[in-house]
Coordinates of N, CA and C in Angstrom, one line a residue:
M1 N 66.9 12.9 55.7 CA 66.4 13.5 57.2 C 67.6 14.1 56.8
A2 N 69.2 13.9 56.5 CA 70.1 14.2 57.0 C 70.5 16.0 56.6
T3 N 69.7 15.6 55.3 CA 68.7 17.0 53.9 C 68.2 18.4 55.1
T4 N 67.3 18.1 55.4 CA 66.3 18.1 56.1 C 66.9 19.6 57.2
K5 N 67.7 18.6 58.3 CA 68.0 19.3 59.2 C 69.2 20.4 58.7
I6 N 70.1 19.7 57.7 CA 71.1 21.1 57.4 C 70.4 22.1 56.8
A7 N 69.3 22.0 55.8 CA 68.5 23.0 55.8 C 67.7 24.1 56.7
A8 N 67.1 23.0 58.0 CA 67.6 24.0 58.9 C 68.2 24.7 59.8
L9 N 69.0 24.4 60.0 CA 70.6 24.8 60.2 C 71.0 26.1 59.5
M10 N 70.9 25.9 58.3 CA 71.1 26.9 57.2 C 70.4 28.0 57.6
I11 N 68.6 27.3 58.4 CA 68.2 28.8 57.6 C 68.4 29.2 59.3
R12 N 68.6 28.9 60.1 CA 68.7 29.3 61.2 C 70.0 30.4 61.9
T13 N 71.2 30.0 61.1 CA 72.1 30.5 60.8 C 71.9 31.9 60.3
L14 N 71.3 31.9 59.1 CA 71.1 33.3 58.4 C 70.3 33.7 59.0
A15 N 69.3 33.4 60.2 CA 68.0 33.6 60.6 C 68.9 34.6 61.3
K16 N 70.0 34.3 62.3 CA 70.6 34.6 63.0 C 70.8 36.1 63.1
P17 N 71.4 36.3 61.5 CA 71.9 38.5 61.4 C 70.4 39.4 61.2
L18 N 69.0 38.8 61.1 CA 68.7 39.2 60.5 C 67.7 39.3 61.9
A19 N 67.3 38.9 62.6 CA 66.6 38.8 63.8 C 67.7 39.3 65.0
N20 N 68.9 39.6 64.3 CA 69.4 41.1 65.7 C 69.4 42.5 64.7
S21 N 68.9 42.5 63.8 CA 68.3 43.8 62.7 C 67.1 43.8 62.9
L22 N 66.0 43.0 63.2 CA 64.8 42.9 63.5 C 64.5 43.5 65.1
K23 N 66.1 42.7 65.7 CA 65.6 43.3 67.8 C 66.0 44.8 67.4
T24 N 66.8 45.0 66.9 CA 67.3 47.1 67.2 C 66.2 47.6 66.5
S25 N 65.7 47.0 65.0 CA 64.3 48.5 65.3 C 63.8 48.0 66.1
A26 N 63.3 47.3 66.9 CA 62.1 47.1 67.3 C 62.2 47.6 68.4
A27 N 63.4 47.9 69.7 CA 63.6 48.4 70.6 C 64.2 50.4 69.8
N28 N 63.2 50.6 68.5 CA 63.7 51.9 68.0 C 62.2 52.6 67.7
N29 N 61.7 51.3 67.8 CA 59.9 51.4 66.7 C 59.0 51.1 67.9
P30 N 58.1 52.0 68.3 CA 56.7 51.2 68.7 C 56.2 50.2 68.9
T31 N 55.4 50.5 67.1 CA 54.8 49.7 66.5 C 55.2 48.5 66.1
W32 N 55.8 47.9 66.0 CA 57.2 47.2 65.4 C 56.9 46.4 66.4
K33 N 57.8 46.9 67.6 CA 57.5 46.2 69.1 C 56.3 45.4 68.9
R34 N 55.1 46.3 69.4 CA 54.5 45.5 69.4 C 54.0 44.8 68.6
F35 N 54.1 44.8 67.2 CA 53.9 43.4 66.0 C 54.8 42.5 66.6
C36 N 55.6 42.5 66.7 CA 57.2 41.4 67.5 C 56.2 40.6 68.7
I37 N 55.6 41.9 69.8 CA 55.1 40.7 70.5 C 54.4 39.9 70.4
S38 N 53.5 40.3 69.6 CA 51.8 39.8 69.6 C 52.2 38.8 68.4
V39 N 53.4 38.2 67.6 CA 53.7 37.2 67.6 C 54.3 36.3 68.0
A40 N 55.0 36.6 68.9 CA 55.4 35.8 69.7 C 54.6 35.3 70.9
Q41 N 54.2 36.1 71.2 CA 53.1 35.4 72.6 C 52.0 34.4 71.6
G42 N 51.0 35.1 70.4 CA 50.3 34.5 69.6 C 51.4 32.5 69.6
Y43 N 52.5 33.0 68.9 CA 53.2 31.6 68.5 C 53.7 30.9 70.2
H44 N 53.9 31.6 71.1 CA 54.0 30.6 72.4 C 52.8 29.9 72.9
T45 N 51.7 30.6 72.7 CA 50.4 29.9 73.1 C 50.1 29.0 72.5
I46 N 50.0 28.5 70.9 CA 50.5 27.9 69.3 C 50.9 26.6 70.4
E47 N 52.2 27.1 70.9 CA 53.1 26.0 70.9 C 53.2 25.5 72.8
E48 N 52.6 25.8 73.5 CA 52.3 25.3 74.6 C 51.0 24.4 74.8
T49 N 50.0 25.3 74.0 CA 48.5 24.0 74.1 C 49.2 23.2 73.5
L50 N 50.0 22.3 72.0 CA 50.2 21.2 71.4 C 50.8 21.2 72.6
K51 N 51.9 21.1 73.4 CA 52.3 20.5 74.1 C 52.1 19.7 75.5
M52 N 50.7 20.9 75.3 CA 49.9 20.1 76.7 C 49.6 19.0 76.3
R53 N 48.7 19.3 75.0 CA 47.9 18.2 74.2 C 48.3 17.0 74.2
F54 N 50.0 17.0 73.8 CA 50.3 15.9 73.0 C 50.7 15.0 74.3
L55 N 51.0 16.0 75.2 CA 51.3 15.4 76.5 C 51.0 15.0 77.3
G56 N 49.3 14.9 77.4 CA 48.3 14.7 77.7 C 48.5 14.8 79.1
Y57 N 49.0 16.4 79.2 CA 48.8 17.0 80.1 C 47.3 17.9 80.3
K58 N 46.7 17.9 82.2 CA 45.5 19.2 81.3 C 45.9 20.1 81.0
L59 N 45.3 20.9 80.5 CA 44.9 22.4 79.7 C 45.2 23.5 81.0
E60 N 46.1 24.1 80.9 CA 45.7 25.0 81.8 C 46.2 26.7 81.3
T61 N 46.0 27.3 82.1 CA 45.8 28.5 81.5 C 47.9 29.3 81.6
I62 N 47.4 29.7 80.1 CA 49.5 29.9 80.0 C 49.1 31.6 80.3
R63 N 50.7 31.5 80.5 CA 51.3 32.5 81.6 C 51.7 32.7 80.1
P64 N 52.0 34.4 79.5 CA 52.5 35.1 78.2 C 54.2 35.7 79.2
L65 N 54.3 36.1 77.8 CA 56.4 35.9 77.9 C 56.8 37.6 78.4
N66 N 57.6 37.3 79.2 CA 57.7 38.8 79.4 C 57.4 39.8 77.8
E67 N 58.0 41.2 78.4 CA 58.2 42.3 77.0 C 59.3 41.3 76.2
A68 N 60.6 41.2 77.5 CA 62.0 41.0 76.1 C 62.3 39.8 75.8
R69 N 61.5 38.9 76.6 CA 61.6 37.9 76.0 C 60.7 37.4 74.8
A70 N 59.6 38.6 74.8 CA 58.1 38.1 74.0 C 59.3 38.8 72.2
V71 N 59.8 40.2 72.4 CA 61.0 41.1 71.8 C 61.4 39.7 71.3
E72 N 62.3 39.3 71.7 CA 62.8 38.4 71.3 C 62.6 37.1 69.9
L73 N 61.9 36.3 70.6 CA 61.2 35.3 70.2 C 60.2 35.9 68.8
G74 N 59.5 37.2 68.7 CA 58.7 37.7 67.9 C 59.8 37.7 66.6
T75 N 61.0 38.4 66.8 CA 61.9 39.2 66.1 C 62.8 37.6 65.6
S76 N 63.3 36.6 66.5 CA 63.8 35.2 65.9 C 62.8 34.6 64.8
F77 N 61.4 34.8 65.5 CA 60.3 33.6 64.6 C 60.0 34.5 63.9
L78 N 60.1 35.8 63.2 CA 59.7 36.7 62.0 C 61.3 36.7 61.3
A79 N 62.2 35.8 61.7 CA 63.7 35.6 61.1 C 63.8 34.8 60.1
E80 N 63.4 33.7 60.8 CA 63.2 32.3 60.1 C 62.0 32.5 59.2
F81 N 61.1 32.8 59.5 CA 59.9 32.5 59.0 C 60.3 33.2 57.5
F82 N 60.8 34.6 57.7 CA 61.8 35.5 56.5 C 62.3 34.5 55.8
I83 N 63.2 33.7 56.4 CA 64.6 32.9 55.4 C 63.9 31.8 54.9
F84 N 62.8 30.9 55.6 CA 62.0 29.7 54.7 C 61.5 30.3 53.6
A85 N 60.7 31.5 53.9 CA 60.3 31.6 52.8 C 61.0 32.1 51.3
V86 N 61.8 32.6 51.6 CA 62.5 33.0 50.5 C 62.7 31.6 49.9
A87 N 63.5 30.6 51.0 CA 64.6 29.4 50.6 C 62.9 28.6 49.9
G88 N 61.6 28.8 50.2 CA 60.3 27.4 50.4 C 60.0 29.2 47.9
T89 N 60.1 29.6 47.8 CA 60.4 30.6 46.8 C 60.8 30.4 46.0
V90 N 62.4 30.2 46.4 CA 63.0 29.7 45.0 C 63.4 28.1 45.1
V91 N 62.5 27.2 45.9 CA 63.3 26.0 45.8 C 61.8 26.0 44.3
V92 N 60.4 26.5 44.3 CA 59.1 26.0 44.2 C 59.6 27.4 42.6
E93 N 60.0 28.1 42.3 CA 60.1 29.2 41.6 C 61.8 27.5 40.5
E94 N 62.7 27.2 41.1 CA 63.2 26.0 40.3 C 62.8 24.9 40.2
T95 N 61.3 24.5 40.7 CA 60.3 23.0 40.3 C 60.0 23.6 39.1
I96 N 58.9 24.8 39.8 CA 58.2 25.5 37.9 C 59.6 25.2 37.2
R97 N 60.7 25.9 37.5 CA 61.2 25.8 36.0 C 61.8 24.8 35.2
S98 N 62.3 23.9 36.7 CA 62.9 22.6 35.4 C 61.5 21.8 35.2
S99 N 60.0 21.9 35.9 CA 59.8 21.5 35.3 C 58.4 21.9 33.4
L100 N 58.7 23.2 33.5 CA 58.8 23.6 32.1 C 59.7 23.2 30.6
K101 N 60.6 23.3 31.7 CA 62.3 22.8 30.4 C 61.6 21.2 30.5
S102 N 61.4 20.7 31.3 CA 61.5 19.2 30.8 C 59.7 18.9 29.7
S103 N 59.2 20.3 30.5 CA 58.2 19.6 29.0 C 58.1 20.5 27.6
A104 N 59.1 21.4 28.4 CA 59.7 21.9 26.6 C 60.4 21.2 25.3
R105 N 61.1 19.7 27.0 CA 62.2 19.4 26.2 C 61.2 17.9 25.6
N106 N 60.2 17.6 26.5 CA 58.8 16.1 25.5 C 58.9 17.2 24.5
A107 N 58.3 18.1 24.1 CA 57.4 18.6 23.3 C 58.4 18.3 21.8
D108 N 59.5 18.7 22.3 CA 61.0 18.2 20.9 C 60.5 17.5 20.6
I109 N 60.9 16.5 21.3 CA 61.2 15.4 21.1 C 59.3 14.3 20.4
D110 N 57.9 15.0 21.1 CA 57.1 14.6 20.8 C 57.4 15.2 19.3
N111 N 57.4 17.0 18.6 CA 58.1 16.9 17.6 C 59.0 16.8 16.9
S112 N 60.4 16.1 16.8 CA 60.9 15.3 16.6 C 60.5 14.1 15.9
I113 N 59.7 13.3 16.5 CA 59.1 12.1 16.7 C 57.8 12.3 15.6
A114 N 57.2 13.3 15.6 CA 55.8 13.6 14.0 C 56.8 13.4 13.0
T115 N 57.5 14.2 13.2 CA 59.0 14.3 12.0 C 58.7 13.3 11.3
L116 N 59.4 12.2 12.0 CA 60.6 11.1 11.4 C 59.1 10.5 11.2
K117 N 57.8 9.8 11.6 CA 56.6 9.7 11.3 C 56.3 10.3 10.0
S118 N 56.2 11.4 9.7 CA 56.3 12.1 8.3 C 57.2 11.8 7.5
Q119 N 58.3 11.6 7.7 CA 59.7 11.1 7.2 C 59.1 9.3 6.6
Q120 N 59.7 9.0 7.6 CA 58.6 7.6 7.1 C 57.8 7.1 6.0
V121 N 56.4 7.9 6.4 CA 55.3 8.0 5.7 C 55.8 7.7 4.2
Q122 N 56.4 9.6 4.1 CA 56.7 10.1 2.5 C 58.3 9.1 1.9
D123 N 58.7 8.5 2.1 CA 59.6 7.9 2.4 C 58.8 6.5 1.5
T124 N 57.9 6.0 2.6 CA 57.1 4.8 2.0 C 56.5 5.2 0.1
Q125 N 55.9 6.2 0.5 CA 55.4 6.6 -0.7 C 56.3 6.3 -1.7
E126 N 57.4 7.1 -1.4 CA 58.6 7.6 -3.1 C 58.7 5.7 -3.4
L127 N 59.1 5.3 -2.0 CA 59.8 3.7 -1.9 C 58.2 3.0 -3.3
Q128 N 56.9 3.4 -2.8 CA 56.2 2.6 -3.8 C 55.7 2.8 -5.1
L129 N 56.2 4.3 -5.2 CA 56.6 5.0 -6.8 C 57.3 4.5 -7.3
L130 N 58.4 4.5 -6.6 CA 59.6 3.3 -7.7 C 59.2 2.0 -8.3
T131 N 58.6 1.5 -7.3 CA 58.5 0.1 -7.1 C 57.4 0.2 -8.2
E132 N 56.2 0.5 -8.5 CA 55.4 1.0 -9.9 C 55.6 1.4 -10.9
R133 N 56.6 1.9 -10.6 CA 57.1 2.8 -11.9 C 58.2 1.1 -12.3
V134 N 59.1 0.7 -11.8 CA 59.8 -0.4 -11.9 C 59.4 -1.3 -12.9
Q135 N 57.6 -1.5 -12.1 CA 57.2 -2.9 -12.7 C 56.4 -2.5 -14.0
G136 N 55.8 -1.1 -14.4 CA 55.8 -0.6 -15.3 C 56.9 -0.9 -16.8
L137 N 58.3 -0.4 -16.1 CA 59.1 -0.8 -16.8 C 60.0 -2.0 -17.4
E138 N 59.3 -3.0 -16.8 CA 59.4 -4.7 -17.0 C 58.6 -5.3 -18.0
M139 N 57.8 -4.3 -17.3 CA 56.9 -4.6 -18.3 C 56.9 -4.4 -20.7
E140 N 57.5 -3.2 -20.5 CA 57.3 -2.3 -21.5 C 59.0 -3.2 -21.9
N141 N 59.6 -3.7 -21.0 CA 61.1 -3.8 -21.9 C 60.9 -5.5 -22.1
D142 N 59.8 -6.5 -21.3 CA 59.9 -7.4 -22.2 C 59.7 -7.5 -23.2
A143 N 58.2 -6.6 -23.5 CA 57.5 -6.4 -25.3 C 58.2 -6.0 -26.1
L144 N 59.0 -4.6 -25.9 CA 60.5 -4.5 -26.9 C 60.8 -5.8 -26.7
R145 N 61.6 -6.5 -25.9 CA 62.4 -7.4 -26.2 C 61.9 -8.5 -26.9
D146 N 60.5 -8.9 -26.8 CA 59.5 -9.7 -27.9 C 59.6 -8.9 -29.2
A147 N 58.9 -7.9 -29.2 CA 59.1 -7.3 -30.6 C 60.3 -7.4 -31.0
A148 N 61.6 -6.8 -31.0 CA 63.5 -7.0 -31.2 C 63.1 -8.0 -32.2
K149 N 62.9 -9.4 -31.0 CA 63.6 -10.5 -31.1 C 62.4 -11.5 -32.9
T150 N 61.6 -10.7 -32.2 CA 60.2 -11.1 -33.6 C 60.6 -10.2 -35.7
M151 N 61.3 -9.2 -35.0 CA 61.7 -8.4 -36.1 C 62.9 -8.8 -36.6
L152 N 63.4 -9.5 -36.0 CA 65.2 -10.0 -36.0 C 64.4 -11.4 -37.0
D153 N 63.7 -12.0 -36.3 CA 62.7 -12.9 -36.4 C 62.8 -13.5 -38.1
M154 N 61.7 -12.1 -38.8 CA 62.0 -11.7 -39.6 C 62.9 -11.3 -41.7
V155 N 64.0 -10.2 -40.3 CA 65.0 -10.0 -41.6 C 65.8 -11.1 -41.8
L156 N 65.5 -12.3 -40.7 CA 66.5 -13.4 -41.5 C 65.5 -14.7 -42.1
L157 N 64.6 -14.1 -41.4 CA 63.3 -15.7 -42.2 C 63.5 -14.6 -43.9
K158 N 63.9 -13.4 -44.1 CA 63.8 -12.8 -45.6 C 64.6 -13.4 -46.2
G159 N 65.7 -13.2 -45.3 CA 67.4 -13.4 -46.8 C 67.3 -14.5 -47.0
V160 N 66.1 -15.7 -46.3 CA 66.4 -17.3 -47.5 C 66.1 -17.1 -48.1
D161 N 65.9 -18.0 -49.1 CA 65.7 -18.3 -50.1 C 64.0 -18.6 -50.2
K162 N 63.4 -18.1 -50.9 CA 62.1 -18.0 -50.8 C 61.3 -19.0 -51.7
Q163 N 62.1 -19.6 -52.6 CA 61.8 -21.0 -53.5 C 61.4 -22.4 -53.2
R164 N 61.9 -22.6 -51.7 CA 61.2 -23.6 -51.1 C 60.3 -23.9 -51.0
S165 N 60.6 -25.3 -51.5 CA 58.3 -25.6 -52.5 C 57.9 -26.0 -50.7
W166 N 58.1 -26.4 -49.6 CA 57.8 -26.6 -48.8 C 57.1 -25.1 -47.7
W167 N 57.9 -24.8 -48.3 CA 57.6 -23.5 -47.7 C 56.6 -22.6 -48.0
L168 N 55.5 -22.8 -49.1 CA 54.6 -22.7 -49.7 C 53.5 -23.2 -49.5
L169 N 53.6 -24.2 -49.0 CA 52.2 -25.4 -48.5 C 51.6 -24.6 -47.6
P170 N 49.8 -24.7 -47.8 CA 49.8 -24.4 -46.9 C 49.9 -24.1 -44.8
G171 N 49.3 -22.6 -44.2 CA 50.0 -22.8 -42.6 C 51.3 -22.9 -42.6
F172 N 52.2 -22.3 -43.9 CA 53.7 -22.6 -43.6 C 53.7 -20.7 -44.8
N173 N 52.9 -20.2 -44.7 CA 53.3 -18.6 -44.9 C 53.8 -17.7 -44.1
N174 N 54.9 -17.9 -44.1 CA 56.1 -17.2 -42.8 C 55.7 -15.4 -42.4
D175 N 55.6 -15.1 -43.7 CA 55.3 -13.1 -43.6 C 53.8 -13.2 -42.5
E176 N 52.7 -14.2 -43.5 CA 51.3 -14.0 -42.6 C 51.9 -13.8 -40.9
R177 N 52.2 -15.1 -41.0 CA 53.3 -15.7 -39.4 C 54.2 -15.0 -38.8
M178 N 54.5 -14.2 -39.1 CA 55.6 -12.7 -39.0 C 54.5 -11.7 -38.3
L179 N 53.9 -11.1 -39.3 CA 52.4 -10.6 -38.9 C 51.6 -10.8 -37.3
K180 N 51.7 -12.0 -37.5 CA 51.0 -12.5 -36.5 C 51.5 -12.4 -34.8
E181 N 52.8 -12.0 -35.5 CA 53.6 -12.3 -34.1 C 53.8 -11.0 -33.7
L182 N 53.7 -9.9 -35.1 CA 54.3 -8.5 -34.1 C 53.0 -7.9 -33.7
Q183 N 51.7 -8.4 -34.1 CA 50.5 -7.3 -33.8 C 49.8 -8.3 -32.1
L184 N 50.7 -9.4 -31.9 CA 50.6 -10.1 -31.0 C 51.7 -9.2 -30.3
V185 N 52.7 -9.2 -30.3 CA 53.9 -8.2 -29.3 C 53.4 -6.8 -29.2
G186 N 52.6 -6.1 -30.8 CA 52.0 -4.4 -30.3 C 51.1 -4.6 -28.9
S187 N 50.4 -5.7 -29.6 CA 49.2 -5.5 -27.9 C 49.8 -5.6 -26.4
R188 N 50.8 -6.5 -26.6 CA 51.6 -6.9 -25.2 C 52.3 -5.1 -24.8
L189 N 52.3 -4.4 -25.8 CA 53.7 -3.8 -25.6 C 52.2 -2.4 -25.2
E190 N 50.9 -2.3 -26.1 CA 50.3 -1.6 -25.1 C 49.4 -1.8 -24.6
S191 N 49.5 -3.1 -23.7 CA 48.5 -3.6 -22.3 C 50.0 -3.4 -21.1
A192 N 51.3 -3.4 -21.4 CA 52.0 -3.4 -20.7 C 51.9 -1.5 -20.3
E193 N 52.0 -0.5 -21.2 CA 51.5 0.7 -21.3 C 50.8 1.0 -20.1
D194 N 49.2 0.9 -21.0 CA 47.7 0.6 -20.4 C 48.4 0.2 -18.6
F195 N 49.3 -0.7 -18.0 CA 49.3 -1.1 -17.4 C 50.0 -0.1 -16.1
A196 N 51.1 0.2 -16.9 CA 51.6 1.4 -16.5 C 51.2 3.0 -16.0
D197 N 50.4 2.9 -17.2 CA 49.5 4.0 -17.0 C 48.8 4.1 -16.2
R198 N 48.1 3.4 -15.8 CA 46.4 2.8 -14.6 C 47.2 3.0 -13.4
R199 N 48.4 2.0 -12.8 CA 49.6 1.7 -11.5 C 49.5 3.5 -11.6
K200 N 49.8 4.4 -12.6 CA 50.5 5.5 -12.3 C 49.7 7.0 -11.4
R201 N 48.0 6.3 -12.4 CA 47.0 7.1 -11.7 C 46.9 6.8 -10.6
R202 N 46.5 5.1 -10.1 CA 46.3 5.2 -9.2 C 47.0 5.3 -8.0
V203 N 48.4 5.5 -8.2 CA 49.2 5.9 -6.6 C 49.1 6.8 -7.1
A204 N 49.4 7.7 -7.9 CA 49.2 9.6 -7.5 C 47.8 10.1 -7.1
A205 N 47.2 9.1 -7.4 CA 45.2 9.2 -5.9 C 45.7 9.6 -5.4
E206 N 46.5 7.6 -4.9 CA 46.1 7.7 -3.3 C 47.0 8.4 -2.2
C207 N 48.0 9.0 -3.3 CA 48.7 9.9 -2.7 C 48.9 11.2 -3.1
G208 N 48.0 12.4 -3.5 CA 47.1 13.2 -3.0 C 47.8 14.0 -4.9
L209 N 48.1 13.6 -5.7 CA 49.5 13.6 -6.6 C 48.2 13.7 -7.7
N210 N 48.6 14.3 -8.5 CA 48.6 14.6 -9.8 C 49.5 13.9 -10.6
E211 N 49.3 13.9 -12.7 CA 50.5 12.8 -12.9 C 51.9 13.5 -12.6
I212 N 51.8 14.9 -13.5 CA 52.7 15.7 -13.6 C 54.0 15.7 -12.4
E213 N 53.0 15.8 -11.1 CA 53.9 16.0 -9.1 C 53.9 14.6 -8.8
L214 N 54.0 13.6 -9.9 CA 54.4 12.2 -10.0 C 55.4 11.9 -10.3
V215 N 55.4 12.1 -11.8 CA 56.3 12.3 -12.7 C 57.4 13.3 -11.8
K216 N 58.0 14.6 -11.7 CA 58.2 14.4 -11.0 C 59.2 13.9 -9.3
S217 N 58.3 13.4 -8.7 CA 58.5 12.8 -7.5 C 59.2 12.2 -7.7
I218 N 58.3 11.2 -8.9 CA 60.2 10.2 -9.3 C 61.1 10.8 -9.6
E219 N 61.1 11.3 -10.6 CA 62.6 11.8 -10.9 C 63.3 12.1 -10.1
G220 N 62.6 13.6 -9.3 CA 64.0 14.0 -7.7 C 64.2 12.6 -7.3
T221 N 63.7 12.0 -7.0 CA 63.7 10.0 -5.5 C 64.8 9.6 -6.6
V222 N 64.9 9.6 -8.3 CA 66.4 8.7 -8.5 C 67.3 9.7 -8.4
L223 N 66.6 11.1 -8.9 CA 68.3 11.2 -9.2 C 69.0 12.0 -7.5
S224 N 68.3 12.5 -6.6 CA 68.8 11.9 -5.3 C 69.8 10.6 -4.7

C-alpha cells in the first residue's frame, strides 16, 4: 500500500512539468487545445457518473467544465497518463527480462543436471567394465596359480628317488597323476579365459561398443 502511494506521488510530481508544457502547447495550438478539452470533458463525465452511482445519488445532467478548467484537467490527465504508461512499460519490460533470465538460468540448470546424469551413467558403465575385467583376471590368476603349483609339484617329485617300490604299485603312477592335474588346470584356465571373453562381449553389447573400443575404454579408465 505504501509503495503504491509513493509511486502515485512520484508520477504526479513528474507529470507536473509535462502538464505545464502541454498546457502551453494547448494555448498556442487550437487543435491540441480541442483535443485536451475533449479528453477532460469525457474524463469529467465518467468521474461524476461513477461518483453518483457509488454514492447512490440520482443521476442528473452533468454540467461540462469551462474551457480553462477543461484545458488544465485535460493536460494534467494526459501528462499523468503518459508518465504512467512509461512507468508501466518499464515495469513490464523488467518483468519480461527477469522472466527470460530466470528461464535461461533454469535451462542451464537442466543442462547441468542432464550432463551429470550422463556422466553418472558413463561412470557406472566404466565401473561395470572394470568389475568384469577384474573378475576375469581373478579367474585367470587362480588358474595360473594352480598350474604353477602343479608344475612345481611335478618338478619336486621328479627329483625324488624313482626306485621306491611303492611308487610302482598300481594307482601310484605320479606322472599319470600330474598329467591329469595339468589337464585339469589347463581346462580351468581355458574356462576362465572363455568366461572373461563372454563377459567382455556381453558388456560391450550392453554399452554399444565393439571389443576393441571396450578394451580402449578400460585402459583409458585405468590410466586416468
